[in-house]
PDB file of C-alpha atoms in Angstrom:
ATOM      1  CA  UNK A   1      73.958 121.396 101.171  1.00  0.00           C
ATOM      2  CA  UNK A   2      74.418 122.795 104.363  1.00  0.00           C
ATOM      3  CA  UNK A   3      72.269 125.905 103.776  1.00  0.00           C
ATOM      4  CA  UNK A   4      69.566 123.267 103.545  1.00  0.00           C
ATOM      5  CA  UNK A   5      69.743 122.169 106.922  1.00  0.00           C
ATOM      6  CA  UNK A   6      69.736 125.567 108.743  1.00  0.00           C
ATOM      7  CA  UNK A   7      66.217 124.666 110.474  1.00  0.00           C
ATOM      8  CA  UNK A   8      67.906 121.789 112.251  1.00  0.00           C
ATOM      9  CA  UNK A   9      71.390 123.626 112.686  1.00  0.00           C
ATOM     10  CA  UNK A  10      69.361 126.437 114.526  1.00  0.00           C
ATOM     11  CA  UNK A  11      68.750 123.536 117.373  1.00  0.00           C
ATOM     12  CA  UNK A  12      71.328 123.798 120.205  1.00  0.00           C
ATOM     13  CA  UNK A  13      71.877 119.928 120.107  1.00  0.00           C
ATOM     14  CA  UNK A  14      72.713 119.746 116.411  1.00  0.00           C
ATOM     15  CA  UNK A  15      76.048 119.443 115.052  1.00  0.00           C
ATOM     16  CA  UNK A  16      77.493 118.868 111.382  1.00  0.00           C
ATOM     17  CA  UNK A  17      79.935 116.710 109.556  1.00  0.00           C
ATOM     18  CA  UNK A  18      81.260 116.572 106.342  1.00  0.00           C
ATOM     19  CA  UNK A  19      82.209 113.443 104.254  1.00  0.00           C
ATOM     20  CA  UNK A  20      84.569 114.741 101.560  1.00  0.00           C
ATOM     21  CA  UNK A  21      84.700 111.223  99.646  1.00  0.00           C
ATOM     22  CA  UNK A  22      81.064 111.551  98.311  1.00  0.00           C
ATOM     23  CA  UNK A  23      81.781 114.831  96.613  1.00  0.00           C
ATOM     24  CA  UNK A  24      82.772 113.725  93.212  1.00  0.00           C
ATOM     25  CA  UNK A  25      83.010 115.369  89.967  1.00  0.00           C
ATOM     26  CA  UNK A  26      80.261 115.081  87.372  1.00  0.00           C
ATOM     27  CA  UNK A  27      81.545 111.652  85.527  1.00  0.00           C
ATOM     28  CA  UNK A  28      82.771 110.268  88.429  1.00  0.00           C
ATOM     29  CA  UNK A  29      80.913 107.332  90.837  1.00  0.00           C
ATOM     30  CA  UNK A  30      80.569 107.450  94.540  1.00  0.00           C
ATOM     31  CA  UNK A  31      82.432 104.852  96.062  1.00  0.00           C
ATOM     32  CA  UNK A  32      84.505 104.067  93.116  1.00  0.00           C
ATOM     33  CA  UNK A  33      86.217 107.415  93.144  1.00  0.00           C
ATOM     34  CA  UNK A  34      87.176 109.170  96.438  1.00  0.00           C
ATOM     35  CA  UNK A  35      86.263 112.760  96.378  1.00  0.00           C
ATOM     36  CA  UNK A  36      87.492 115.748  97.978  1.00  0.00           C
ATOM     37  CA  UNK A  37      86.670 119.429  99.401  1.00  0.00           C
ATOM     38  CA  UNK A  38      88.587 122.195  99.404  1.00  0.00           C
ATOM     39  CA  UNK A  39      89.613 124.472 102.646  1.00  0.00           C
ATOM     40  CA  UNK A  40      87.570 127.198 101.119  1.00  0.00           C
ATOM     41  CA  UNK A  41      84.514 124.889 100.759  1.00  0.00           C
ATOM     42  CA  UNK A  42      85.213 123.982 104.433  1.00  0.00           C
ATOM     43  CA  UNK A  43      85.291 127.595 105.532  1.00  0.00           C
ATOM     44  CA  UNK A  44      82.259 128.465 103.572  1.00  0.00           C
ATOM     45  CA  UNK A  45      80.091 125.682 105.598  1.00  0.00           C
ATOM     46  CA  UNK A  46      82.095 126.784 108.904  1.00  0.00           C
ATOM     47  CA  UNK A  47      81.192 130.375 108.490  1.00  0.00           C
ATOM     48  CA  UNK A  48      77.502 129.568 107.573  1.00  0.00           C
ATOM     49  CA  UNK A  49      77.170 127.243 110.625  1.00  0.00           C
ATOM     50  CA  UNK A  50      79.332 129.691 112.913  1.00  0.00           C
ATOM     51  CA  UNK A  51      76.867 132.449 111.617  1.00  0.00           C
ATOM     52  CA  UNK A  52      74.008 130.517 113.112  1.00  0.00           C
ATOM     53  CA  UNK A  53      75.365 129.803 116.445  1.00  0.00           C
ATOM     54  CA  UNK A  54      75.943 133.493 116.850  1.00  0.00           C
ATOM     55  CA  UNK A  55      72.477 134.639 115.276  1.00  0.00           C
ATOM     56  CA  UNK A  56      70.346 132.213 117.436  1.00  0.00           C
ATOM     57  CA  UNK A  57      72.726 132.585 120.624  1.00  0.00           C
ATOM     58  CA  UNK A  58      73.818 128.538 120.615  1.00  0.00           C
ATOM     59  CA  UNK A  59      76.056 126.757 122.426  1.00  0.00           C
ATOM     60  CA  UNK A  60      79.390 125.457 120.872  1.00  0.00           C
ATOM     61  CA  UNK A  61      78.918 123.207 117.885  1.00  0.00           C
ATOM     62  CA  UNK A  62      80.746 120.489 116.710  1.00  0.00           C
ATOM     63  CA  UNK A  63      82.008 120.643 113.142  1.00  0.00           C
ATOM     64  CA  UNK A  64      83.442 117.196 111.912  1.00  0.00           C
ATOM     65  CA  UNK A  65      85.267 116.721 109.009  1.00  0.00           C
ATOM     66  CA  UNK A  66      86.055 112.998 107.902  1.00  0.00           C
ATOM     67  CA  UNK A  67      89.424 112.105 106.221  1.00  0.00           C
ATOM     68  CA  UNK A  68      91.237 108.864 104.959  1.00  0.00           C
ATOM     69  CA  UNK A  69      93.435 110.226 102.175  1.00  0.00           C
ATOM     70  CA  UNK A  70      95.486 113.242 101.977  1.00  0.00           C
ATOM     71  CA  UNK A  71      93.686 114.549  98.901  1.00  0.00           C
ATOM     72  CA  UNK A  72      90.094 114.642 100.495  1.00  0.00           C
ATOM     73  CA  UNK A  73      90.872 117.927 102.063  1.00  0.00           C
ATOM     74  CA  UNK A  74      92.662 120.260  99.526  1.00  0.00           C
ATOM     75  CA  UNK A  75      95.002 122.559 101.330  1.00  0.00           C
ATOM     76  CA  UNK A  76      93.847 121.285 104.768  1.00  0.00           C
ATOM     77  CA  UNK A  77      96.485 123.613 106.526  1.00  0.00           C
ATOM     78  CA  UNK A  78      94.189 126.474 105.168  1.00  0.00           C
ATOM     79  CA  UNK A  79      91.327 125.534 106.961  1.00  0.00           C
ATOM     80  CA  UNK A  80      90.500 128.352 109.543  1.00  0.00           C
ATOM     81  CA  UNK A  81      88.825 127.982 112.984  1.00  0.00           C
ATOM     82  CA  UNK A  82      85.488 129.781 113.461  1.00  0.00           C
ATOM     83  CA  UNK A  83      84.344 130.928 116.842  1.00  0.00           C
ATOM     84  CA  UNK A  84      81.700 128.563 118.639  1.00  0.00           C
ATOM     85  CA  UNK A  85      82.865 125.811 116.517  1.00  0.00           C
ATOM     86  CA  UNK A  86      84.845 122.432 117.405  1.00  0.00           C
ATOM     87  CA  UNK A  87      86.450 121.333 114.097  1.00  0.00           C
ATOM     88  CA  UNK A  88      87.960 117.974 114.626  1.00  0.00           C
ATOM     89  CA  UNK A  89      89.232 115.905 111.565  1.00  0.00           C
ATOM     90  CA  UNK A  90      88.198 112.016 112.332  1.00  0.00           C
ATOM     91  CA  UNK A  91      90.800 109.917 110.418  1.00  0.00           C
ATOM     92  CA  UNK A  92      88.811 106.673 109.484  1.00  0.00           C
ATOM     93  CA  UNK A  93      89.953 104.295 106.775  1.00  0.00           C
ATOM     94  CA  UNK A  94      89.308 101.604 104.543  1.00  0.00           C
ATOM     95  CA  UNK A  95      90.102  97.757 104.632  1.00  0.00           C
ATOM     96  CA  UNK A  96      92.093  95.801 107.342  1.00  0.00           C
ATOM     97  CA  UNK A  97      92.876  97.038 110.567  1.00  0.00           C
ATOM     98  CA  UNK A  98      96.515  97.037 109.727  1.00  0.00           C
ATOM     99  CA  UNK A  99      95.920  99.097 106.773  1.00  0.00           C
ATOM    100  CA  UNK A 100      93.604 101.878 108.940  1.00  0.00           C
ATOM    101  CA  UNK A 101      96.335 101.905 111.724  1.00  0.00           C
ATOM    102  CA  UNK A 102      98.950 102.702 109.322  1.00  0.00           C
ATOM    103  CA  UNK A 103      96.759 105.464 107.452  1.00  0.00           C
ATOM    104  CA  UNK A 104      95.668 107.248 110.547  1.00  0.00           C
ATOM    105  CA  UNK A 105      99.504 107.180 111.451  1.00  0.00           C
ATOM    106  CA  UNK A 106     100.311 108.728 108.020  1.00  0.00           C
ATOM    107  CA  UNK A 107      97.685 111.552 108.159  1.00  0.00           C
ATOM    108  CA  UNK A 108      98.570 112.728 111.600  1.00  0.00           C
ATOM    109  CA  UNK A 109     101.682 114.342 109.830  1.00  0.00           C
ATOM    110  CA  UNK A 110      98.939 116.356 107.915  1.00  0.00           C
ATOM    111  CA  UNK A 111      99.142 120.051 109.272  1.00  0.00           C
ATOM    112  CA  UNK A 112      96.029 120.322 111.598  1.00  0.00           C
ATOM    113  CA  UNK A 113      93.454 123.148 111.231  1.00  0.00           C
ATOM    114  CA  UNK A 114      94.465 125.800 113.728  1.00  0.00           C
ATOM    115  CA  UNK A 115      92.201 125.905 116.909  1.00  0.00           C
ATOM    116  CA  UNK A 116      92.862 129.446 118.517  1.00  0.00           C
ATOM    117  CA  UNK A 117      90.083 129.039 121.108  1.00  0.00           C
ATOM    118  CA  UNK A 118      91.322 125.917 122.054  1.00  0.00           C
ATOM    119  CA  UNK A 119      93.941 125.331 124.930  1.00  0.00           C
ATOM    120  CA  UNK A 120      97.194 123.406 123.303  1.00  0.00           C
ATOM    121  CA  UNK A 121      96.410 120.405 125.190  1.00  0.00           C
ATOM    122  CA  UNK A 122      93.173 120.267 122.997  1.00  0.00           C
ATOM    123  CA  UNK A 123      95.117 120.968 119.803  1.00  0.00           C
ATOM    124  CA  UNK A 124      96.342 117.084 119.231  1.00  0.00           C
ATOM    125  CA  UNK A 125      94.995 114.014 117.720  1.00  0.00           C
ATOM    126  CA  UNK A 126      92.526 111.935 119.154  1.00  0.00           C
ATOM    127  CA  UNK A 127      92.133 108.364 119.081  1.00  0.00           C
ATOM    128  CA  UNK A 128      91.487 106.247 116.088  1.00  0.00           C
ATOM    129  CA  UNK A 129      87.833 105.567 117.314  1.00  0.00           C
ATOM    130  CA  UNK A 130      87.084 103.357 114.316  1.00  0.00           C
ATOM    131  CA  UNK A 131      89.482 100.590 115.812  1.00  0.00           C
ATOM    132  CA  UNK A 132      87.164 100.236 118.688  1.00  0.00           C
ATOM    133  CA  UNK A 133      84.097 100.537 116.703  1.00  0.00           C
ATOM    134  CA  UNK A 134      85.402  97.918 114.028  1.00  0.00           C
ATOM    135  CA  UNK A 135      86.235  95.141 117.009  1.00  0.00           C
ATOM    136  CA  UNK A 136      89.971  95.339 116.372  1.00  0.00           C
ATOM    137  CA  UNK A 137      91.086  96.525 119.694  1.00  0.00           C
ATOM    138  CA  UNK A 138      89.587  95.649 122.943  1.00  0.00           C
ATOM    139  CA  UNK A 139      88.837  98.942 124.571  1.00  0.00           C
ATOM    140  CA  UNK A 140      89.628 102.867 124.491  1.00  0.00           C
ATOM    141  CA  UNK A 141      92.971 102.538 126.257  1.00  0.00           C
ATOM    142  CA  UNK A 142      94.376 100.629 123.358  1.00  0.00           C
ATOM    143  CA  UNK A 143      93.151 103.325 120.978  1.00  0.00           C
ATOM    144  CA  UNK A 144      94.553 105.840 122.887  1.00  0.00           C
ATOM    145  CA  UNK A 145      97.910 104.129 122.959  1.00  0.00           C
ATOM    146  CA  UNK A 146      98.007 104.612 119.032  1.00  0.00           C
ATOM    147  CA  UNK A 147      98.064 108.240 119.374  1.00  0.00           C
ATOM    148  CA  UNK A 148     101.668 109.792 119.585  1.00  0.00           C
ATOM    149  CA  UNK A 149     102.598 111.965 122.713  1.00  0.00           C
TER     150      UNK A 149
END
């Protein structure tokens, strides 16, 4: 589907997000079944977007992957970094706040994709923004406190 977005992705202020939960099999129902993507699928999209950045001499693009189960990104450790792409994996959750915090902490142990173009200070998990968005925490400081050192 990303190939159909080339016109917009060629704009300097456009990024892309992959939401694997909606990619389900032909006999499965989105929302009832949690879908997934493979590292190869992520890399194919990343290569396409990285190519657009190079072709159009664009600034770095945000390439976000949403995840809330281990199975949503198959072989996550094989996801490769690409030139000119910032590749965060955002950990979101379903259900009560306590469940979301538990899932966030659990998924922190999955190996992150390599970010060879970033400094080691940037190759670490970010705060669970869903806690602030959902009103579960008062401010960003409380959300950041959830991130291990």
